[in-house]
PDB file of C-alpha atoms in Angstrom:
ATOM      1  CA  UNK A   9      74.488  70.745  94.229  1.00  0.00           C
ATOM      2  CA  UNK A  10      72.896  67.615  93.168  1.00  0.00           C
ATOM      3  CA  UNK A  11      69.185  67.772  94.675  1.00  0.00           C
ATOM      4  CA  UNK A  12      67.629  69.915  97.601  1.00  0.00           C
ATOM      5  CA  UNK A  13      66.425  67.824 100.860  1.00  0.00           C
ATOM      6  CA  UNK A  14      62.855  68.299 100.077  1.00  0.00           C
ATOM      7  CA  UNK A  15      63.107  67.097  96.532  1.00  0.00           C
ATOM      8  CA  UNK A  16      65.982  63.593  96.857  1.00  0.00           C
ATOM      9  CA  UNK A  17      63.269  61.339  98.193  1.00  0.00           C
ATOM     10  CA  UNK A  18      61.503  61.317  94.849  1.00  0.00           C
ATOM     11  CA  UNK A  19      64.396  60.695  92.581  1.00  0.00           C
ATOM     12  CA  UNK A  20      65.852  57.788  92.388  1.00  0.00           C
ATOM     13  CA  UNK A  21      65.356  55.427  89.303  1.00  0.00           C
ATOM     14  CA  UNK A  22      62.502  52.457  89.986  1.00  0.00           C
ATOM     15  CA  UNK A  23      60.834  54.507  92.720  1.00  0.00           C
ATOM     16  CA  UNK A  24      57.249  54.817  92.260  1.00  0.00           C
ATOM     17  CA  UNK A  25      56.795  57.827  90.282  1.00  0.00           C
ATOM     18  CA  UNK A  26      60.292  58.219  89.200  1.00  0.00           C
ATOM     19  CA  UNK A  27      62.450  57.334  85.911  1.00  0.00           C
ATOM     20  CA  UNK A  28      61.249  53.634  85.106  1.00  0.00           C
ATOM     21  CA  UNK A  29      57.117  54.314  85.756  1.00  0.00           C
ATOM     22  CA  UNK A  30      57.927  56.979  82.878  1.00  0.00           C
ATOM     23  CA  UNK A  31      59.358  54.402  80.959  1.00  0.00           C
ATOM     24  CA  UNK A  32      61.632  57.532  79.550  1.00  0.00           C
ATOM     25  CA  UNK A  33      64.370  55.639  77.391  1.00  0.00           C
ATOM     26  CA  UNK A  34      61.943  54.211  74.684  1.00  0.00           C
ATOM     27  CA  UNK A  35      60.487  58.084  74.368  1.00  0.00           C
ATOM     28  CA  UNK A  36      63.764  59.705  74.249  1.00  0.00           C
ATOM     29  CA  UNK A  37      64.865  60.540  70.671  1.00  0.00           C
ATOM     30  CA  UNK A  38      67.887  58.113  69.056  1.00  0.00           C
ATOM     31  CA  UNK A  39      71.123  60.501  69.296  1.00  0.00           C
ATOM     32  CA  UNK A  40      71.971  61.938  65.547  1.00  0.00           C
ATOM     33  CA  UNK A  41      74.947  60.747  65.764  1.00  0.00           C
ATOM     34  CA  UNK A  42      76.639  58.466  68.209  1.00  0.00           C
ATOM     35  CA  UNK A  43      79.495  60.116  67.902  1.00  0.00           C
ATOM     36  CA  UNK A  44      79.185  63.441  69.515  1.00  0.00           C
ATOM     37  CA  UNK A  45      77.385  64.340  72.263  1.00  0.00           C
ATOM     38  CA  UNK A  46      73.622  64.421  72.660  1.00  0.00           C
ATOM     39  CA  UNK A  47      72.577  67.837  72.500  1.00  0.00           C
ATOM     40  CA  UNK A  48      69.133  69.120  74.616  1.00  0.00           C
ATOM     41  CA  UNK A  49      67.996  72.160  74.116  1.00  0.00           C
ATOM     42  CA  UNK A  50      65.311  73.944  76.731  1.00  0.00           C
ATOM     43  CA  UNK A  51      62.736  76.426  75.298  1.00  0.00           C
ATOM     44  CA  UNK A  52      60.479  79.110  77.147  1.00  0.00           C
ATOM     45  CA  UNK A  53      59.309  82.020  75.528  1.00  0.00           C
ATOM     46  CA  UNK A  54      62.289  84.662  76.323  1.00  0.00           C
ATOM     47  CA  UNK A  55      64.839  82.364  78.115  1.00  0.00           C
ATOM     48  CA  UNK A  56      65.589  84.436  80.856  1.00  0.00           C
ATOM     49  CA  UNK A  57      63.271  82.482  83.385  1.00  0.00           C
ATOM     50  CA  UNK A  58      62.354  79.199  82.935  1.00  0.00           C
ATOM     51  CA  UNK A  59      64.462  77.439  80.190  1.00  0.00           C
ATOM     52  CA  UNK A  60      67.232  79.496  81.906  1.00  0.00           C
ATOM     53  CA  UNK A  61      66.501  77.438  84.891  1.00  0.00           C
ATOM     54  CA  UNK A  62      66.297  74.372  83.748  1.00  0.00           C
ATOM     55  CA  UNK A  63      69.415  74.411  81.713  1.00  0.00           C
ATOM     56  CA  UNK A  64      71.202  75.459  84.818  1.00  0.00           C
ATOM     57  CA  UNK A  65      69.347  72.261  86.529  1.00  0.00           C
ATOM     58  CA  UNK A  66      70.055  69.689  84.645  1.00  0.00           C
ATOM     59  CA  UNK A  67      73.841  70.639  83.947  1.00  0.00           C
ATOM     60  CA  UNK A  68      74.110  70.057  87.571  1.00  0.00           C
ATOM     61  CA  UNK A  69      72.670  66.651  87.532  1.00  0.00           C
ATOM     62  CA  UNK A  70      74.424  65.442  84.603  1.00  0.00           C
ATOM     63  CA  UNK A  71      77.980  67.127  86.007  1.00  0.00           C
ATOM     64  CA  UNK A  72      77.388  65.559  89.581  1.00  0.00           C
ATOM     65  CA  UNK A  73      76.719  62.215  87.791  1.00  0.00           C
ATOM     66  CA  UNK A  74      80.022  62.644  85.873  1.00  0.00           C
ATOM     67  CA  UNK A  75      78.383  62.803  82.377  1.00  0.00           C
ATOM     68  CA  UNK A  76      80.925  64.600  79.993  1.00  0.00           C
ATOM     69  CA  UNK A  77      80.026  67.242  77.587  1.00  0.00           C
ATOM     70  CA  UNK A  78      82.399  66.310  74.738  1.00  0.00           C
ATOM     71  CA  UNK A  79      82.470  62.825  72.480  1.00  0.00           C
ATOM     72  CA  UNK A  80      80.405  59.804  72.548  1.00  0.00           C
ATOM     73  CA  UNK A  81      78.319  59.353  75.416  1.00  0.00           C
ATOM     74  CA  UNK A  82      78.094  63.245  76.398  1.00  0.00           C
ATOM     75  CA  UNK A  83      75.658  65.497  76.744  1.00  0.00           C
ATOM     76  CA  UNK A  84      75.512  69.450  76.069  1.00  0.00           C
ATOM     77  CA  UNK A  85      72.298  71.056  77.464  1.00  0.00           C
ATOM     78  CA  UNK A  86      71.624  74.890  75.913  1.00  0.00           C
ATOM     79  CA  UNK A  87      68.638  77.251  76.423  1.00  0.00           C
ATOM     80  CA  UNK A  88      66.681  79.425  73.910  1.00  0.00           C
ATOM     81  CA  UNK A  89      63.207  81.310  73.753  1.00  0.00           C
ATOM     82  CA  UNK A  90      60.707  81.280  70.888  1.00  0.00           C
ATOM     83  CA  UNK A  91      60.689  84.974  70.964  1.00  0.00           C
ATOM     84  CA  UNK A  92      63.735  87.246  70.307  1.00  0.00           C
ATOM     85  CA  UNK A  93      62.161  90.478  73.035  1.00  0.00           C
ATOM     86  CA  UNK A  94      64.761  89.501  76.019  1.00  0.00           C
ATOM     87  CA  UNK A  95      67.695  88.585  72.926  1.00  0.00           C
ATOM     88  CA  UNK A  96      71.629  89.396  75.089  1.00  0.00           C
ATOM     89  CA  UNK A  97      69.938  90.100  78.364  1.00  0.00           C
ATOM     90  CA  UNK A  98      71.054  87.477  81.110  1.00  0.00           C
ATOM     91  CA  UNK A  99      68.919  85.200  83.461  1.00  0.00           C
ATOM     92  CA  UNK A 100      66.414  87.021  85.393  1.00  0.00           C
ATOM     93  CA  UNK A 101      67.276  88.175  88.772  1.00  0.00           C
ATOM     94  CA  UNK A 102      64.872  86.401  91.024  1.00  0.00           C
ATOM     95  CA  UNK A 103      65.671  83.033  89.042  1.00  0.00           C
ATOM     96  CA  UNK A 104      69.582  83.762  89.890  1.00  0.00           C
ATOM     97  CA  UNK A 105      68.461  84.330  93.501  1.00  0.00           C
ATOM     98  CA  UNK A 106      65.926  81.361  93.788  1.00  0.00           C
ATOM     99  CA  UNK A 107      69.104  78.845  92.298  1.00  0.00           C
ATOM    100  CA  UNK A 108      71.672  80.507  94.531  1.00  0.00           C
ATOM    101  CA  UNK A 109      69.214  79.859  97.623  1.00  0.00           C
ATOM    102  CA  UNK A 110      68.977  76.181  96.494  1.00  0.00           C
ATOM    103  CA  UNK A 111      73.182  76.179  96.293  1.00  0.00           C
ATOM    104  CA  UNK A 112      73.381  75.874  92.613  1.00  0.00           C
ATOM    105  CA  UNK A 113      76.532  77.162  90.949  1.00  0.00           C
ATOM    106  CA  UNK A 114      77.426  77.358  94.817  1.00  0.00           C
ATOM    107  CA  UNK A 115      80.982  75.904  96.105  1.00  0.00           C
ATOM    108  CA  UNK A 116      84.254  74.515  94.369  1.00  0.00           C
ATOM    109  CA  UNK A 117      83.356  71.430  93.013  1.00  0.00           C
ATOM    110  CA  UNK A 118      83.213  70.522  89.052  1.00  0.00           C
ATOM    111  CA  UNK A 119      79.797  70.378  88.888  1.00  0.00           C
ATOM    112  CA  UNK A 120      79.237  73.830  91.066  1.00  0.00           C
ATOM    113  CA  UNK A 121      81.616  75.229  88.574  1.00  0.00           C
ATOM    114  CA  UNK A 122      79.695  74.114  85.584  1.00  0.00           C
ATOM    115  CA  UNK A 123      76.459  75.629  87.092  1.00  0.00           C
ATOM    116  CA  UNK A 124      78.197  79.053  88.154  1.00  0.00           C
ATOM    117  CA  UNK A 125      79.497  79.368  84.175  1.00  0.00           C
ATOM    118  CA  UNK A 126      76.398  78.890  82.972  1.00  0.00           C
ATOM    119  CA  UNK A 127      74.565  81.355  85.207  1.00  0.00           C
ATOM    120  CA  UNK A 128      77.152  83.951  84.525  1.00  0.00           C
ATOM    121  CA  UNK A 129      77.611  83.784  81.053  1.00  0.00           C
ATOM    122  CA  UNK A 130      74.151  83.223  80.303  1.00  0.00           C
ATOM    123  CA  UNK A 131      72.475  85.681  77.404  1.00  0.00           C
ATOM    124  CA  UNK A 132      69.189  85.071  76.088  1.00  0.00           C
ATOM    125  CA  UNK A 133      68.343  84.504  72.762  1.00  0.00           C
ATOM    126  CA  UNK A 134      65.636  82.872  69.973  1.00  0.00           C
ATOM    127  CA  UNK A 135      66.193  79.412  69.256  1.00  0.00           C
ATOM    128  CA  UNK A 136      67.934  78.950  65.350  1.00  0.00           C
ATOM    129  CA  UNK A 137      67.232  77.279  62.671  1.00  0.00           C
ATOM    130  CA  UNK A 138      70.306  75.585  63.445  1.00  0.00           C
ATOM    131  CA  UNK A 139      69.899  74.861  66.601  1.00  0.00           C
ATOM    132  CA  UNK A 140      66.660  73.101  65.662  1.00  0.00           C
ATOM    133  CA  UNK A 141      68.251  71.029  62.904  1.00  0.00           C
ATOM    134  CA  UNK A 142      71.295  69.959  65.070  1.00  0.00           C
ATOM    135  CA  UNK A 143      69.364  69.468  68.510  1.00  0.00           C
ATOM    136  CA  UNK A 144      68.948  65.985  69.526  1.00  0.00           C
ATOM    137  CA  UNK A 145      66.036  66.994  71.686  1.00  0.00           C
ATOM    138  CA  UNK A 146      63.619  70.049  72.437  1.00  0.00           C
ATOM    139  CA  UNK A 147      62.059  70.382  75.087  1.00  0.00           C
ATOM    140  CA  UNK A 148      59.292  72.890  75.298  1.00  0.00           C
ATOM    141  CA  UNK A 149      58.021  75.088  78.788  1.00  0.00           C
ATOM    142  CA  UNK A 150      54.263  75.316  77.116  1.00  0.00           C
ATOM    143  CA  UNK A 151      51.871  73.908  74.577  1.00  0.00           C
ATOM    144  CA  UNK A 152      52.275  77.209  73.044  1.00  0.00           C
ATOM    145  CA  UNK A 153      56.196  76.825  72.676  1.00  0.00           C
ATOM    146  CA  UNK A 154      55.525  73.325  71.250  1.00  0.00           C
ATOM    147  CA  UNK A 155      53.063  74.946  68.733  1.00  0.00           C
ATOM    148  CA  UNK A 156      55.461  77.304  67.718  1.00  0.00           C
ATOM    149  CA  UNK A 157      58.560  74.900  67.590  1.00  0.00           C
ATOM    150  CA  UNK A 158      56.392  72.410  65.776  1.00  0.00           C
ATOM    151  CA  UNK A 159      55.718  74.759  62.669  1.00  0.00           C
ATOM    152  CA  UNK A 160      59.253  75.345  62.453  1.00  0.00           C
ATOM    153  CA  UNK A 161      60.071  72.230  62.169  1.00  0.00           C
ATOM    154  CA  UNK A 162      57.720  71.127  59.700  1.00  0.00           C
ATOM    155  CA  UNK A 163      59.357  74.309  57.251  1.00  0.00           C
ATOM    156  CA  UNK A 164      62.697  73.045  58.415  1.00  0.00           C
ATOM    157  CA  UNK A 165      61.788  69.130  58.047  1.00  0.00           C
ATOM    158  CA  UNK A 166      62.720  68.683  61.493  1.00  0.00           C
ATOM    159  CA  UNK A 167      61.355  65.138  63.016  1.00  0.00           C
ATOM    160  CA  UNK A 168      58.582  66.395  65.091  1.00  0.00           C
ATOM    161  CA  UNK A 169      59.349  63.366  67.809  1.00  0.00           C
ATOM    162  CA  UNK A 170      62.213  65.937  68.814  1.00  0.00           C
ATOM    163  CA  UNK A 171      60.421  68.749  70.158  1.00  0.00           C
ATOM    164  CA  UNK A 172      58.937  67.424  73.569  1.00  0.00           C
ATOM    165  CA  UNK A 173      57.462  68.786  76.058  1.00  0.00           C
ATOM    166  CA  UNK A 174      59.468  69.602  79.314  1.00  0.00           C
ATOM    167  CA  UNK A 175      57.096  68.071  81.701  1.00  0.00           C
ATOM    168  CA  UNK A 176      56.685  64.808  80.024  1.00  0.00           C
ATOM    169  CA  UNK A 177      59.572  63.580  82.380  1.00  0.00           C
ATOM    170  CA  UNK A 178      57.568  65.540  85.832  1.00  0.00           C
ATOM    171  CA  UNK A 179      56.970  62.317  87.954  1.00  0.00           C
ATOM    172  CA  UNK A 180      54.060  64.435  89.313  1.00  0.00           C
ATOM    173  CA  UNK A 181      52.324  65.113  85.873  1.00  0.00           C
ATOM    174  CA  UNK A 182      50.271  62.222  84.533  1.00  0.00           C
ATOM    175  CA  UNK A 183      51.701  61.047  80.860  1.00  0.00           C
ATOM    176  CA  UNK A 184      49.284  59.029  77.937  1.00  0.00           C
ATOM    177  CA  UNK A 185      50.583  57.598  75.284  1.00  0.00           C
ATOM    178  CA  UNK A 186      48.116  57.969  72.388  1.00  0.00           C
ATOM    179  CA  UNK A 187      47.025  55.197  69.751  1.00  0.00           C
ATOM    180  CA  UNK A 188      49.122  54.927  66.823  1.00  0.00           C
ATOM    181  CA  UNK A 189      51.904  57.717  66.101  1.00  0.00           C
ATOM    182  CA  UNK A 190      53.394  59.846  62.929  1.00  0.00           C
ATOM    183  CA  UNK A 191      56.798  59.448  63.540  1.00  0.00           C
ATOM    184  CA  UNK A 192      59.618  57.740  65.583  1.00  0.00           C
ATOM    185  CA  UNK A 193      59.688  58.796  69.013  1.00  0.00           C
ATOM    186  CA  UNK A 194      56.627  60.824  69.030  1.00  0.00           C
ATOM    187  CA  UNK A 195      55.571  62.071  71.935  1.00  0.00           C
ATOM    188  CA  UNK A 196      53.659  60.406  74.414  1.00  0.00           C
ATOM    189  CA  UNK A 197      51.112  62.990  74.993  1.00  0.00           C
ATOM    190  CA  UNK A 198      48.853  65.116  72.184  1.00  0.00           C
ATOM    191  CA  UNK A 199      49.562  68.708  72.128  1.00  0.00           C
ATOM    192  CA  UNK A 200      46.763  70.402  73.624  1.00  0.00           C
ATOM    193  CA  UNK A 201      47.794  69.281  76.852  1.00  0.00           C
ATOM    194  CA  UNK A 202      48.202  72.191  78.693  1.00  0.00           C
ATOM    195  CA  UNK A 203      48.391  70.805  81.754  1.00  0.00           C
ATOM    196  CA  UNK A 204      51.739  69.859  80.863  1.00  0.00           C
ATOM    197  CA  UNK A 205      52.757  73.794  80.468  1.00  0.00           C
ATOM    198  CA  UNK A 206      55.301  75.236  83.601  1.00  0.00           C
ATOM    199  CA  UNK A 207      53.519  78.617  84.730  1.00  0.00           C
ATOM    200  CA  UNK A 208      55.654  81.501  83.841  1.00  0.00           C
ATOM    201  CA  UNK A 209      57.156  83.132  87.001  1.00  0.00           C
ATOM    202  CA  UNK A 210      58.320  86.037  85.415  1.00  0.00           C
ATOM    203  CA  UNK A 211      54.619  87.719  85.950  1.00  0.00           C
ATOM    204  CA  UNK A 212      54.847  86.423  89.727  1.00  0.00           C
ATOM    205  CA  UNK A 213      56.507  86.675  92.569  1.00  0.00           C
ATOM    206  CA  UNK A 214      59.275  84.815  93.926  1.00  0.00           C
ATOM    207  CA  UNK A 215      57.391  81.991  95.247  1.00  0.00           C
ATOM    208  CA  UNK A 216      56.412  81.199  91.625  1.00  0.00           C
ATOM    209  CA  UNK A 217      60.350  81.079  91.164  1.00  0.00           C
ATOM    210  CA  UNK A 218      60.461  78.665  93.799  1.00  0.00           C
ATOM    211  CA  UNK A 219      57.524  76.759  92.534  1.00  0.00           C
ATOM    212  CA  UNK A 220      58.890  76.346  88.885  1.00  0.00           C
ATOM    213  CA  UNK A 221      62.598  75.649  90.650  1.00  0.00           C
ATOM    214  CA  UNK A 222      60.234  72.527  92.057  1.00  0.00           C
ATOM    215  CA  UNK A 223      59.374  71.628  88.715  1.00  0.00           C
ATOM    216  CA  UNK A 224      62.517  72.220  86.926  1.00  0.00           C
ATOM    217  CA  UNK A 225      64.300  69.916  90.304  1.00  0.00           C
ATOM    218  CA  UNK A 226      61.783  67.021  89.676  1.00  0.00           C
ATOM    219  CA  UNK A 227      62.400  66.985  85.735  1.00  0.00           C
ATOM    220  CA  UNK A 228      65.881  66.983  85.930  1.00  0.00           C
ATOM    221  CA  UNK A 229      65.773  64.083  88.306  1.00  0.00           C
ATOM    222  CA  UNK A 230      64.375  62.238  86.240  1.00  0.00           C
ATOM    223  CA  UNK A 231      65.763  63.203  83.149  1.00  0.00           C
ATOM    224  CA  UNK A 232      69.655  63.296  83.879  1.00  0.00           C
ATOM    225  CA  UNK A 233      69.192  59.284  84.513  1.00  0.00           C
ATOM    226  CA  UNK A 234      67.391  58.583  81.987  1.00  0.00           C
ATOM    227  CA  UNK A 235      69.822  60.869  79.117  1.00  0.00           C
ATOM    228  CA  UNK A 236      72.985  58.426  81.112  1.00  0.00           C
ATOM    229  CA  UNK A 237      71.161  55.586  80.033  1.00  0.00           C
ATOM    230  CA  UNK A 238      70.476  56.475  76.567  1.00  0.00           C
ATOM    231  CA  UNK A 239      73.647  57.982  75.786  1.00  0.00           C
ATOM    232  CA  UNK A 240      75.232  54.867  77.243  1.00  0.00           C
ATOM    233  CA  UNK A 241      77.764  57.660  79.232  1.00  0.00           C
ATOM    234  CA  UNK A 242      80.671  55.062  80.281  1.00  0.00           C
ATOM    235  CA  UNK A 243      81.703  55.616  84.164  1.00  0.00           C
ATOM    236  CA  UNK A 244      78.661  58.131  85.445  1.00  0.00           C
ATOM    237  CA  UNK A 245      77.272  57.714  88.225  1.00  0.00           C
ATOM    238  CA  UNK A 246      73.476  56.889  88.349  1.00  0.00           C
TER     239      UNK A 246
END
């Protein structure tokens, strides 16, 4: 499962609206360490919905384009919540019906494989301090998650240009870059801007499933490229 019908015409890189009018690269952190792989980390608040989601997502767009998740050039995507209330219990059950719908985890290829594991093993938990020290990048579902990740980091003297927010890289969401900046790859929005935060499904129906499966498809178009360009992944396909 690489990308459903309704969603491919809007991803490839240079298309109007896609990776290079983000200009992603220059605001993606620097890995930590060349080294090892590039680790992303999504964040909701109980990461059984929407982080859950998108970590499922985007492991299928970086295994269909061949990215590894061990050495230099990988990438290892893992999910976490800001609050512990959902901490062991797996991905919620519409989500794992709106991902099988769209094929995900799906079939006997590697990268349907990779999806399926993640699904099934799936447990949610809060995001560590450790996690947060050894993330390359954190990407947040809400202002509020960013708020929260934010003061964490500043206890934890964690650059602050690693906690982003998840829609930054939504073709569909308008970006500004504000005057000046704190620190190295900060983020190209301020943090009040909640129109930048994914709805939560989990008080919804299964259309807002479907909706924030939209969201989490058009991201990880556009991120999966554009994390195979930074990392410099030798052999994946674009």
């Amino acid at each position: 499962m690489t990308s459903r019908p309704d969603s491919a015409a809007r991803t490839a890189v240079g298309q109007v609206g896609g990776v290079d009018s983000l200009d992603p690269v220059p605001h993606l952190p620097e890995p930590r360490d060349r080294a090892a792989p590039y680790g992303v980390v999504m964040v909701c608040t109980g990461n059984i919905c929407r982080s859950a989601m998108a970590h499922a997502v985007l492991v299928d767009r970086l295994a269909a384009a061949a990215v590894p998740t061990t050495g230099p050039g990988g990438v290892v995507v893992t999910s976490a919540g800001v609050s512990d209330e959902e901490t062991g219990n797996p991905m919620d059950p519409r989500a794992r019906r709106i991902l099988a719908e769209g094929g995900y985890g799906i079939g006997a290829d590697a990268a349907a494989r990779a999806v399926a594991a993640v699904i099934n093993a799936h447990a949610a938990h809060r995001i560590s301090d450790a996690e947060l020290r050894s993330a390359d990048l954190v990407l947040a579902m809400t202002t509020a998650h960013l708020r929260a990740l934010l003061r964490r980091a500043e206890r934890l003297g964690v650059d602050p240009g690693r906690i982003r927010m998840f829609r930054e890289f939504d073709p569909e969401a308008a970006t500004t870059t504000p005057a000046g900046g704190t620190a190295p790859g900060a983020p190209a929005y301020p943090a009040d801007r909640a129109d930048l935060d994914v709805p939560d499904p989990w008080y919804g129906t299964v259309a807002d499933f479907v909706d924030t499966l939209d969201v989490v498809e058009r991201v990880s178009d556009a991120l999966a490229p554009a994390l195979t360009q930074l990392t410099g992944t030798p052999g994946a396909t674009p």
